[in-house]
Amino acid sequence: MQHNFLSTQLLSREELLGILSKAECYRKGYEQITQPIFAANLFFEPSTRTKMSFIVAQRKLGIEVLDFHTDQASVQKGESLYDTVKTMEAIGADLVVIRHQDDNWYEALLPYVSIPVINAGAGKGEHPTQSMLDLLTIYQEFSSFQNVNVVIAGDIKHSRVARSNMYALDKLGANVYLCAAPGLEDESLGFKHVSIDEAVEIADALMMLRIQHERHINNFQSTNSYLEDYGLTKEREQRMKDHAIIMHPAPVNRGVEIDGDLVECGRSRIFKQMENGVYVRMAIMANLLKQRGMLHETFTTKRQAITS
Ligand code: CP
């Protein structure tokens, strides 16, 4: 069992599946813990879904939330990430949730922090809690990962969501394909790249990604034709398999990587993904707190094992 939650690469197949199984228990019913527990959410980059769903998950678990806003915090006076986290630890936070623009921000931090650290997004590195909610959404659809064709399409080069998902999906037996416009690919990742027209034909789950302009060194211009050339148009959606689903971690740029009308179409699971985010984050935090003897769980339904 990991002391932190930092990367799907560091998780075994059993650990990935155990979180999904527990998330399903939380979705179906649970009892709140009573011991006071404090969590600090340190978001150094903007977030709507991840931050809000961590807060909902924390409140559902009965955890007190120490909210934090960079524009009102002492980072404005030059305080480092390290000193901010040590401060949270000193004042009694029992776990910290961190989003930061550096790809590997946690590496310098971990040797000196004794409370659990959860990666809520690390630059172009990983976004493992997003991956867990994506995995749960795929599992709910197909009841397996074996030989499910998952195409991750968009700004692969700069996407932490793509990285966390490809590591986890590959481990669970899914067939992972990548799809990107010229300049946004990453051949070093070792997965096959396909065109968007091939993607819509082969995908069981088609995961669209937005262009991460904020992480580009060379200014990639998404022209008016980006949707037509590389995105999911209504015409392409018509060519998807009957059972295939559309996913997107959001925020969505409607009309850029995906036609705006497809965001809420019948095969879209985009809002389901967000809903699942609460349950996987509950499961992840519960696992970390349980290891420290701070959490005693009672579920209202029998836990069902999820297998890949
Ligand atoms: N998917 C995701 O991480 O969304 P936010 O940036 O809004 O948290």
Short mmCIF file of C-alpha atoms and ligand atoms in Angstrom, two decimals:
data_model
loop_
_atom_site.label_atom_id
_atom_site.label_comp_id
_atom_site.label_asym_id
_atom_site.label_seq_id
_atom_site.Cartn_x
_atom_site.Cartn_y
_atom_site.Cartn_z
CA MET A 1 0.00 0.00 0.00
CA GLN A 2 1.38 3.41 -1.00
CA HIS A 3 1.83 6.09 1.68
CA ASN A 4 1.03 8.80 -0.87
CA PHE A 5 -1.01 8.89 -4.07
CA LEU A 6 1.19 10.33 -6.75
CA SER A 7 1.22 8.33 -9.93
CA THR A 8 -0.67 5.48 -11.50
CA GLN A 9 2.73 4.20 -12.59
CA LEU A 10 3.51 3.46 -8.93
CA LEU A 11 0.29 1.54 -8.34
CA SER A 12 -0.15 -2.17 -8.82
CA ARG A 13 -3.04 -3.58 -10.78
CA GLU A 14 -4.54 -4.73 -7.46
CA GLU A 15 -4.25 -1.26 -5.94
CA LEU A 16 -5.94 0.34 -8.97
CA LEU A 17 -8.77 -2.16 -8.84
CA GLY A 18 -9.11 -1.87 -5.05
CA ILE A 19 -9.73 1.87 -5.33
CA LEU A 20 -12.36 1.35 -8.01
CA SER A 21 -14.08 -1.27 -5.90
CA LYS A 22 -14.14 0.99 -2.86
CA ALA A 23 -15.36 3.97 -4.92
CA GLU A 24 -18.34 1.90 -5.97
CA CYS A 25 -19.08 1.18 -2.28
CA TYR A 26 -19.04 4.90 -1.54
CA ARG A 27 -21.34 5.51 -4.48
CA LYS A 28 -23.83 3.01 -3.10
CA GLY A 29 -23.83 4.17 0.54
CA TYR A 30 -21.55 4.70 3.52
CA GLU A 31 -21.41 5.88 7.10
CA GLN A 32 -19.60 9.05 8.05
CA ILE A 33 -16.52 8.98 10.24
CA THR A 34 -16.58 10.96 13.46
CA GLN A 35 -12.95 11.55 14.45
CA PRO A 36 -11.83 15.12 13.52
CA ILE A 37 -9.60 14.99 10.45
CA PHE A 38 -8.25 18.00 8.56
CA ALA A 39 -7.32 18.18 4.89
CA ALA A 40 -5.59 21.10 3.14
CA ASN A 41 -6.28 21.66 -0.54
CA LEU A 42 -3.36 23.56 -2.04
CA PHE A 43 -4.15 24.50 -5.63
CA PHE A 44 -1.41 26.54 -7.29
CA GLU A 45 -3.15 26.21 -10.66
CA PRO A 46 -6.80 26.88 -11.52
CA SER A 47 -9.29 24.05 -11.01
CA THR A 48 -13.04 23.65 -10.93
CA ARG A 49 -13.76 19.90 -10.99
CA THR A 50 -10.79 18.50 -9.10
CA LYS A 51 -10.88 21.04 -6.30
CA MET A 52 -14.65 21.04 -5.87
CA SER A 53 -14.95 17.27 -5.99
CA PHE A 54 -12.16 16.89 -3.43
CA ILE A 55 -14.09 19.26 -1.17
CA VAL A 56 -17.34 17.33 -1.68
CA ALA A 57 -15.51 14.03 -1.09
CA GLN A 58 -13.88 15.41 2.06
CA ARG A 59 -17.17 16.71 3.46
CA LYS A 60 -18.91 13.42 2.67
CA LEU A 61 -16.18 11.64 4.64
CA GLY A 62 -16.62 14.08 7.52
CA ILE A 63 -13.21 15.69 6.94
CA GLU A 64 -12.70 19.36 7.84
CA VAL A 65 -11.48 21.27 4.78
CA LEU A 66 -8.66 23.80 5.15
CA ASP A 67 -9.23 25.79 2.00
CA PHE A 68 -6.42 27.78 0.48
CA HIS A 69 -6.33 30.51 -2.15
CA THR A 70 -2.95 31.39 -3.59
CA ASP A 71 -3.95 35.03 -4.11
CA GLN A 72 -4.64 35.41 -0.37
CA ALA A 73 -1.87 33.16 0.94
CA SER A 74 1.72 33.83 1.95
CA VAL A 75 2.96 32.45 -1.34
CA GLN A 76 2.34 36.09 -2.37
CA LYS A 77 5.18 36.95 0.06
CA GLY A 78 7.45 34.39 -1.53
CA GLU A 79 6.66 31.35 0.62
CA SER A 80 7.63 28.15 -1.17
CA LEU A 81 5.52 25.06 -1.78
CA TYR A 82 7.71 23.19 0.69
CA ASP A 83 7.19 25.76 3.47
CA THR A 84 3.48 25.94 2.75
CA VAL A 85 3.12 22.17 3.10
CA LYS A 86 5.27 22.06 6.27
CA THR A 87 3.03 24.80 7.66
CA MET A 88 -0.09 22.78 6.95
CA GLU A 89 1.49 19.78 8.62
CA ALA A 90 2.50 21.85 11.66
CA ILE A 91 -0.97 23.30 12.20
CA GLY A 92 -2.56 19.87 12.12
CA ALA A 93 -3.50 18.95 8.57
CA ASP A 94 -3.82 15.17 8.30
CA LEU A 95 -3.40 15.11 4.53
CA VAL A 96 -2.64 17.57 1.73
CA VAL A 97 -4.04 17.68 -1.79
CA ILE A 98 -1.76 19.58 -4.17
CA ARG A 99 -2.00 20.86 -7.73
CA HIS A 100 1.11 22.58 -8.99
CA GLN A 101 2.58 23.58 -12.33
CA ASP A 102 5.83 21.61 -11.89
CA ASP A 103 5.85 18.13 -13.44
CA ASN A 104 7.49 16.49 -10.41
CA TRP A 105 6.79 18.91 -7.56
CA TYR A 106 6.39 16.08 -5.05
CA GLU A 107 9.87 14.64 -5.43
CA ALA A 108 11.58 17.35 -3.36
CA LEU A 109 8.76 17.38 -0.84
CA LEU A 110 8.21 13.76 0.08
CA PRO A 111 11.37 13.03 2.11
CA TYR A 112 10.41 15.78 4.57
CA VAL A 113 6.63 15.47 4.89
CA SER A 114 5.06 12.79 7.05
CA ILE A 115 1.37 13.33 6.24
CA PRO A 116 -0.11 11.81 3.05
CA VAL A 117 0.26 13.88 -0.10
CA ILE A 118 -2.21 13.53 -2.97
CA ASN A 119 -1.30 14.66 -6.47
CA ALA A 120 -4.22 16.66 -7.88
CA GLY A 121 -2.28 17.54 -11.04
CA ALA A 122 1.44 17.97 -11.69
CA GLY A 123 2.30 20.13 -14.70
CA LYS A 124 2.67 17.88 -17.74
CA GLY A 125 3.43 14.93 -15.45
CA GLU A 126 0.49 13.06 -13.98
CA HIS A 127 -3.09 13.58 -12.82
CA PRO A 128 -3.75 10.24 -11.14
CA THR A 129 -7.07 11.02 -9.45
CA GLN A 130 -8.47 12.06 -12.85
CA SER A 131 -7.28 8.74 -14.19
CA MET A 132 -9.05 6.83 -11.42
CA LEU A 133 -12.38 8.48 -12.26
CA ASP A 134 -11.81 7.78 -15.94
CA LEU A 135 -11.08 4.14 -15.15
CA LEU A 136 -14.23 3.84 -13.05
CA THR A 137 -16.29 5.34 -15.90
CA ILE A 138 -14.82 2.88 -18.41
CA TYR A 139 -15.35 -0.04 -16.03
CA GLN A 140 -18.98 0.94 -15.40
CA GLU A 141 -19.52 0.85 -19.16
CA PHE A 142 -17.70 -2.32 -20.18
CA SER A 143 -17.38 -4.30 -16.87
CA SER A 144 -13.79 -5.03 -17.88
CA PHE A 145 -10.65 -3.39 -19.21
CA GLN A 146 -9.41 -6.39 -21.18
CA ASN A 147 -9.09 -5.50 -24.85
CA VAL A 148 -11.20 -2.35 -24.53
CA ASN A 149 -9.90 0.04 -27.19
CA VAL A 150 -9.26 3.41 -25.58
CA VAL A 151 -8.14 6.24 -27.84
CA ILE A 152 -6.78 9.33 -26.10
CA ALA A 153 -7.03 12.20 -28.60
CA GLY A 154 -5.77 15.77 -28.44
CA ASP A 155 -2.78 17.52 -26.93
CA ILE A 156 -0.93 14.35 -25.90
CA LYS A 157 2.41 16.11 -25.58
CA HIS A 158 1.29 18.35 -22.71
CA SER A 159 -1.39 16.20 -21.07
CA ARG A 160 -0.97 14.81 -17.55
CA VAL A 161 -4.38 13.14 -17.97
CA ALA A 162 -3.09 11.21 -20.99
CA ARG A 163 -0.02 10.05 -19.09
CA SER A 164 -1.83 8.81 -15.99
CA ASN A 165 -4.45 7.08 -18.11
CA MET A 166 -2.10 5.36 -20.52
CA TYR A 167 -0.01 3.92 -17.67
CA ALA A 168 -3.08 2.64 -15.80
CA LEU A 169 -5.08 1.40 -18.80
CA ASP A 170 -2.13 -0.50 -20.21
CA LYS A 171 -1.63 -2.18 -16.83
CA LEU A 172 -5.28 -3.20 -16.69
CA GLY A 173 -5.28 -4.83 -20.13
CA ALA A 174 -6.91 -2.14 -22.29
CA ASN A 175 -5.57 -1.37 -25.78
CA VAL A 176 -4.31 2.21 -25.66
CA TYR A 177 -4.00 4.38 -28.78
CA LEU A 178 -3.00 8.01 -29.01
CA CYS A 179 -4.19 10.59 -31.53
CA ALA A 180 -2.75 14.10 -31.91
CA ALA A 181 -2.29 16.93 -34.38
CA PRO A 182 1.26 17.38 -35.74
CA GLY A 183 3.36 18.94 -33.01
CA LEU A 184 1.13 17.65 -30.21
CA GLU A 185 2.16 13.97 -30.43
CA ASP A 186 4.62 12.25 -28.12
CA GLU A 187 6.15 9.26 -29.88
CA SER A 188 8.40 8.63 -26.85
CA LEU A 189 5.42 7.30 -24.88
CA GLY A 190 5.51 4.03 -26.79
CA PHE A 191 1.84 3.80 -27.78
CA LYS A 192 0.56 3.69 -31.34
CA HIS A 193 -0.65 7.00 -32.79
CA VAL A 194 -3.73 6.92 -35.04
CA SER A 195 -5.56 9.63 -36.99
CA ILE A 196 -8.87 11.00 -35.69
CA ASP A 197 -10.64 9.20 -38.55
CA GLU A 198 -9.07 5.88 -37.48
CA ALA A 199 -9.82 6.75 -33.84
CA VAL A 200 -13.58 7.04 -34.30
CA GLU A 201 -13.68 3.68 -36.09
CA ILE A 202 -11.69 1.67 -33.51
CA ALA A 203 -12.51 3.31 -30.17
CA ASP A 204 -14.71 1.74 -27.54
CA ALA A 205 -13.89 4.78 -25.40
CA LEU A 206 -12.75 7.96 -27.13
CA MET A 207 -11.16 10.35 -24.67
CA MET A 208 -10.87 13.87 -26.10
CA LEU A 209 -8.40 16.35 -24.59
CA ARG A 210 -8.24 20.13 -24.77
CA ILE A 211 -5.20 21.97 -26.09
CA GLN A 212 -3.10 22.93 -23.07
CA HIS A 213 -2.08 26.38 -24.32
CA GLU A 214 -0.77 27.30 -20.86
CA ARG A 215 1.93 24.59 -21.13
CA HIS A 216 3.09 25.30 -24.67
CA ILE A 217 6.58 26.65 -25.19
CA ASN A 218 6.11 27.02 -28.94
CA ASN A 219 2.82 28.76 -29.49
CA PHE A 220 0.58 26.14 -31.12
CA GLN A 221 -2.19 27.92 -33.00
CA SER A 222 -5.48 26.05 -32.97
CA THR A 223 -6.98 27.43 -36.16
CA ASN A 224 -10.66 27.47 -37.05
CA SER A 225 -10.14 24.18 -38.81
CA TYR A 226 -8.78 22.33 -35.73
CA LEU A 227 -12.18 20.76 -35.11
CA GLU A 228 -12.52 19.73 -38.76
CA ASP A 229 -8.94 18.47 -39.03
CA TYR A 230 -8.35 16.83 -35.62
CA GLY A 231 -11.49 17.09 -33.49
CA LEU A 232 -14.67 15.15 -32.89
CA THR A 233 -17.23 16.53 -35.34
CA LYS A 234 -20.84 15.36 -35.56
CA GLU A 235 -19.97 13.58 -38.79
CA ARG A 236 -17.17 11.62 -37.10
CA GLU A 237 -19.39 10.79 -34.12
CA GLN A 238 -21.79 9.11 -36.57
CA ARG A 239 -18.98 6.73 -37.54
CA MET A 240 -18.30 5.55 -33.96
CA LYS A 241 -19.29 2.02 -32.91
CA ASP A 242 -22.83 1.81 -31.53
CA HIS A 243 -21.63 1.06 -28.00
CA ALA A 244 -18.68 3.49 -28.02
CA ILE A 245 -18.54 6.29 -25.46
CA ILE A 246 -17.11 9.80 -25.55
CA MET A 247 -15.05 11.02 -22.60
CA HIS A 248 -13.28 14.28 -21.78
CA PRO A 249 -11.62 15.30 -18.50
CA ALA A 250 -12.92 18.87 -19.03
CA PRO A 251 -12.83 21.82 -19.09
CA VAL A 252 -14.16 21.38 -22.62
CA ASN A 253 -13.47 23.88 -25.37
CA ARG A 254 -16.76 23.42 -27.18
CA GLY A 255 -16.27 23.77 -30.92
CA VAL A 256 -12.50 23.25 -30.76
CA GLU A 257 -11.64 19.62 -29.87
CA ILE A 258 -15.30 18.54 -29.84
CA ASP A 259 -18.49 19.84 -31.41
CA GLY A 260 -20.43 21.59 -28.64
CA ASP A 261 -23.56 19.52 -29.30
CA LEU A 262 -21.69 16.26 -28.59
CA VAL A 263 -20.79 17.20 -25.02
CA GLU A 264 -24.21 16.09 -23.80
CA CYS A 265 -25.08 13.57 -26.53
CA GLY A 266 -26.27 10.05 -25.70
CA ARG A 267 -22.82 8.47 -25.82
CA SER A 268 -21.10 11.21 -23.83
CA ARG A 269 -19.99 10.26 -20.31
CA ILE A 270 -18.38 13.62 -19.57
CA PHE A 271 -20.64 14.56 -16.66
CA LYS A 272 -20.65 10.96 -15.40
CA GLN A 273 -16.86 11.24 -15.18
CA MET A 274 -17.24 14.30 -12.94
CA GLU A 275 -19.74 12.47 -10.71
CA ASN A 276 -17.37 9.51 -10.40
CA GLY A 277 -14.61 11.90 -9.36
CA VAL A 278 -16.20 12.33 -5.96
CA TYR A 279 -16.29 8.58 -5.27
CA VAL A 280 -12.75 7.77 -6.36
CA ARG A 281 -11.41 10.68 -4.32
CA MET A 282 -13.32 9.44 -1.29
CA ALA A 283 -11.78 6.01 -1.81
CA ILE A 284 -8.25 7.38 -2.23
CA MET A 285 -8.42 9.55 0.89
CA ALA A 286 -10.09 6.80 2.90
CA ASN A 287 -7.30 4.37 2.01
CA LEU A 288 -4.61 6.82 3.11
CA LEU A 289 -6.38 7.68 6.37
CA LYS A 290 -7.17 4.06 7.17
CA GLN A 291 -3.47 3.21 6.98
CA ARG A 292 -2.89 5.80 9.70
CA GLY A 293 -5.63 4.33 11.87
CA MET A 294 -7.77 7.43 11.42
CA LEU A 295 -10.68 5.89 9.59
CA HIS A 296 -13.05 3.05 10.30
CA GLU A 297 -15.38 2.30 7.43
CA THR A 298 -18.80 0.75 7.49
CA PHE A 299 -20.44 0.30 4.12
CA THR A 300 -24.14 -0.19 3.67
CA THR A 301 -23.63 -2.64 0.80
CA LYS A 302 -21.40 -5.67 0.45
CA ARG A 303 -18.16 -4.81 -1.33
CA GLN A 304 -17.89 -6.38 -4.78
CA ALA A 305 -14.42 -7.05 -6.15
CA ILE A 306 -13.65 -5.35 -9.45
CA THR A 307 -11.45 -7.42 -11.72
CA SER A 308 -9.82 -6.27 -14.91
N1 CP B 1 -10.32 17.65 -15.18
C1 CP B 1 -9.78 18.58 -14.38
O1 CP B 1 -8.72 18.38 -13.78
O2 CP B 1 -10.54 19.71 -14.26
P1 CP B 1 -10.14 20.97 -13.37
O3 CP B 1 -8.88 21.56 -13.98
O4 CP B 1 -11.31 21.89 -13.45
O5 CP B 1 -9.88 20.48 -11.98
#
